[in-house]
């Protein structure tokens, strides 16, 4: 990816890649989600994942959480930027998305920070197919907890974020647009976009 393409991606996140600012995680508002939907990410085109090729990390199922009662409790989406990413996998070249995102809905997630730490450990930190690079970074917003980690999958420098709010858990893989790890600050900003635009609110618990 050239300098122009990378600049577009950075600009699409609302400015520079400064360090993400943490907020205190708020109390459960009771909002739950009927389903997920194709997210909206600036300067990218997103769609439901199609085909047989599995892109992206699976978020480990949290058996202790109440199940989502509606249909389609888990969905996957991909987002493509202005430049193509091609990866050599198992002797063939495949086109990869810039982002692969998974949304898993639950009846309730009482402690998003505790939950995302558990999911991070079981989905990424203990994943034999991933080699971790550096330390993980945890950021909380008023509504969600996010953990991001640079890692290597196959030979590809990835950045992965796991997140949880009071009604859903998700995993986001950021593929290398310039042959190097996407920056964590950028990944956090994109993850916030994916959370904000990819969930359809349903019932509000009292």
Coordinates of C-alpha atoms in Angstrom, one line a residue:
X1 CA 0.0 0.0 0.0
X2 CA 1.4 3.4 -0.9
X3 CA 1.8 6.5 1.2
X4 CA -1.4 8.0 -0.2
X5 CA -3.5 4.9 0.6
X6 CA -2.1 4.8 4.2
X7 CA -2.8 8.5 4.6
X8 CA -6.4 7.9 3.6
X9 CA -6.8 5.2 6.2
X10 CA -5.4 7.4 8.9
X11 CA -7.5 10.4 7.9
X12 CA -10.6 8.1 8.0
X13 CA -10.2 7.7 11.7
X14 CA -10.6 11.3 12.4
X15 CA -7.0 12.5 12.5
X16 CA -3.7 11.4 13.8
X17 CA -2.9 8.1 15.5
X18 CA -2.4 9.6 19.0
X19 CA -2.7 7.5 22.0
X20 CA -6.3 6.4 22.8
X21 CA -7.9 8.2 25.7
X22 CA -9.5 6.0 28.3
X23 CA -12.8 6.8 30.0
X24 CA -14.4 5.2 33.0
X25 CA -16.6 2.3 32.0
X26 CA -20.2 3.3 32.9
X27 CA -23.0 1.3 34.6
X28 CA -25.2 -1.1 32.6
X29 CA -27.9 1.0 30.9
X30 CA -29.9 -2.1 30.1
X31 CA -29.5 -1.7 26.4
X32 CA -29.4 -5.1 24.5
X33 CA -29.2 -5.8 20.8
X34 CA -31.6 -7.5 18.5
X35 CA -28.8 -8.3 15.9
X36 CA -25.7 -7.0 14.4
X37 CA -25.6 -5.2 11.0
X38 CA -23.0 -4.3 8.4
X39 CA -20.9 -1.6 10.2
X40 CA -20.0 1.8 8.7
X41 CA -16.3 2.7 8.7
X42 CA -15.1 5.9 7.1
X43 CA -13.1 5.5 3.9
X44 CA -13.9 1.8 3.8
X45 CA -16.5 -0.5 2.3
X46 CA -17.9 -3.1 4.6
X47 CA -20.1 -6.1 3.9
X48 CA -21.1 -9.4 5.4
X49 CA -18.4 -12.0 5.2
X50 CA -19.1 -14.4 2.3
X51 CA -17.4 -17.5 0.9
X52 CA -15.5 -20.3 2.5
X53 CA -12.3 -18.5 3.5
X54 CA -12.3 -17.7 7.2
X55 CA -10.8 -14.3 7.9
X56 CA -10.3 -13.1 11.4
X57 CA -9.9 -14.3 14.9
X58 CA -12.9 -16.1 16.6
X59 CA -13.9 -14.7 20.0
X60 CA -14.0 -17.5 22.5
X61 CA -17.6 -18.3 23.5
X62 CA -18.3 -17.2 27.1
X63 CA -20.4 -20.1 28.4
X64 CA -21.1 -18.3 31.8
X65 CA -23.0 -15.5 30.1
X66 CA -26.8 -15.6 29.4
X67 CA -27.5 -16.6 25.8
X68 CA -28.9 -14.2 23.3
X69 CA -32.6 -15.2 22.7
X70 CA -32.9 -13.9 19.2
X71 CA -31.7 -15.3 15.9
X72 CA -28.2 -14.8 14.5
X73 CA -26.4 -14.3 17.8
X74 CA -23.0 -14.3 15.9
X75 CA -22.1 -12.6 12.7
X76 CA -19.0 -11.8 10.7
X77 CA -18.2 -8.8 8.5
X78 CA -15.3 -7.6 6.5
X79 CA -14.2 -4.1 5.5
X80 CA -11.9 -3.1 2.6
X81 CA -9.9 0.0 2.2
X82 CA -9.0 1.9 -1.0
X83 CA -6.0 -0.4 -1.7
X84 CA -6.0 -4.2 -2.1
X85 CA -4.2 -6.4 0.4
X86 CA -2.9 -9.7 -1.0
X87 CA -1.5 -12.4 1.2
X88 CA 0.4 -15.6 0.3
X89 CA -1.3 -18.4 2.2
X90 CA -0.6 -22.1 1.8
X91 CA 1.1 -21.6 -1.6
X92 CA -1.6 -19.3 -3.1
X93 CA -2.3 -15.6 -3.1
X94 CA -5.6 -14.5 -1.6
X95 CA -7.2 -11.1 -1.3
X96 CA -7.6 -10.1 2.4
X97 CA -9.8 -7.5 3.9
X98 CA -8.4 -4.6 5.8
X99 CA -10.7 -5.5 8.7
X100 CA -12.4 -8.7 9.8
X101 CA -15.0 -8.2 12.6
X102 CA -17.0 -10.6 14.6
X103 CA -20.1 -9.7 16.7
X104 CA -21.4 -12.2 19.4
X105 CA -24.6 -11.1 21.2
X106 CA -25.5 -12.2 24.7
X107 CA -28.5 -11.7 27.0
X108 CA -26.2 -9.7 29.3
X109 CA -22.5 -9.1 30.0
X110 CA -22.4 -8.0 33.7
X111 CA -18.7 -7.1 33.7
X112 CA -17.4 -6.1 30.3
X113 CA -13.8 -5.5 31.5
X114 CA -13.6 -8.9 33.2
X115 CA -15.2 -10.6 30.2
X116 CA -12.9 -9.0 27.6
X117 CA -9.8 -10.0 29.6
X118 CA -11.1 -13.6 29.7
X119 CA -11.9 -13.6 26.0
X120 CA -8.4 -12.1 25.2
X121 CA -6.7 -14.8 27.2
X122 CA -8.6 -17.7 25.7
X123 CA -8.9 -16.4 22.1
X124 CA -5.6 -14.6 21.5
X125 CA -3.0 -15.0 24.3
X126 CA -3.5 -18.8 24.3
X127 CA -3.9 -19.1 20.5
X128 CA -1.2 -21.4 19.1
X129 CA -1.5 -19.8 15.6
X130 CA -0.7 -16.4 16.9
X131 CA 2.6 -15.0 18.1
X132 CA 2.2 -12.0 20.4
X133 CA 4.4 -8.9 19.8
X134 CA 4.8 -6.5 22.6
X135 CA 2.3 -5.9 25.3
X136 CA -1.5 -5.7 25.2
X137 CA -3.2 -2.3 25.6
X138 CA -6.5 -2.0 27.4
X139 CA -8.8 1.0 26.9
X140 CA -12.3 1.6 28.4
X141 CA -15.0 3.9 27.1
X142 CA -18.2 4.8 28.8
X143 CA -19.9 1.8 27.2
X144 CA -17.2 -0.8 26.3
X145 CA -13.8 -2.3 27.3
X146 CA -11.3 -3.0 24.5
X147 CA -8.0 -4.9 24.5
X148 CA -5.7 -4.6 21.5
X149 CA -2.5 -6.6 20.8
X150 CA 0.0 -6.7 18.0
X151 CA 0.6 -10.3 16.8
X152 CA 1.8 -12.4 13.9
X153 CA -0.5 -14.9 12.1
X154 CA 1.3 -17.1 9.6
X155 CA 3.9 -14.6 8.6
X156 CA 1.6 -11.6 8.6
X157 CA 1.9 -8.7 11.1
X158 CA -1.6 -8.2 12.5
X159 CA -3.2 -6.1 15.2
X160 CA -6.2 -7.6 17.0
X161 CA -8.7 -6.1 19.3
X162 CA -11.2 -7.9 21.6
X163 CA -14.1 -5.9 23.0
X164 CA -17.1 -6.2 25.3
X165 CA -20.0 -4.1 26.3
X166 CA -23.0 -5.0 28.4
X167 CA -24.8 -6.9 25.6
X168 CA -22.1 -8.1 23.2
X169 CA -18.6 -9.3 22.7
X170 CA -16.5 -9.0 19.6
X171 CA -13.2 -9.7 17.9
X172 CA -11.5 -7.4 15.3
X173 CA -8.5 -8.3 13.2
X174 CA -6.6 -5.6 11.3
X175 CA -4.6 -6.9 8.4
X176 CA -1.3 -5.2 7.4
X177 CA -2.1 -2.5 4.9
X178 CA 1.6 -1.6 4.4
X179 CA 3.4 -4.8 5.4
X180 CA 3.6 -3.9 9.0
X181 CA 1.4 -4.0 12.2
X182 CA -1.4 -1.5 12.1
X183 CA -0.9 0.9 15.1
X184 CA -2.8 0.1 18.2
X185 CA -4.2 3.7 18.5
X186 CA -5.6 3.4 15.0
X187 CA -7.0 0.0 15.8
X188 CA -8.8 1.3 19.0
X189 CA -10.4 4.1 17.0
X190 CA -11.6 1.7 14.3
X191 CA -12.9 -0.7 16.9
X192 CA -15.0 2.1 18.5
X193 CA -16.5 2.8 15.0
X194 CA -17.3 -0.9 14.6
X195 CA -19.0 -1.1 18.0
X196 CA -21.0 2.1 17.4
X197 CA -22.3 1.3 14.0
X198 CA -22.5 -2.5 13.9
X199 CA -25.1 -3.2 16.6
X200 CA -28.9 -2.8 16.4
X201 CA -30.4 -1.9 19.7
X202 CA -33.4 -3.9 20.9
X203 CA -34.9 -4.3 24.3
X204 CA -33.9 -2.3 27.4
X205 CA -33.8 -4.3 30.5
X206 CA -35.2 -2.8 33.7

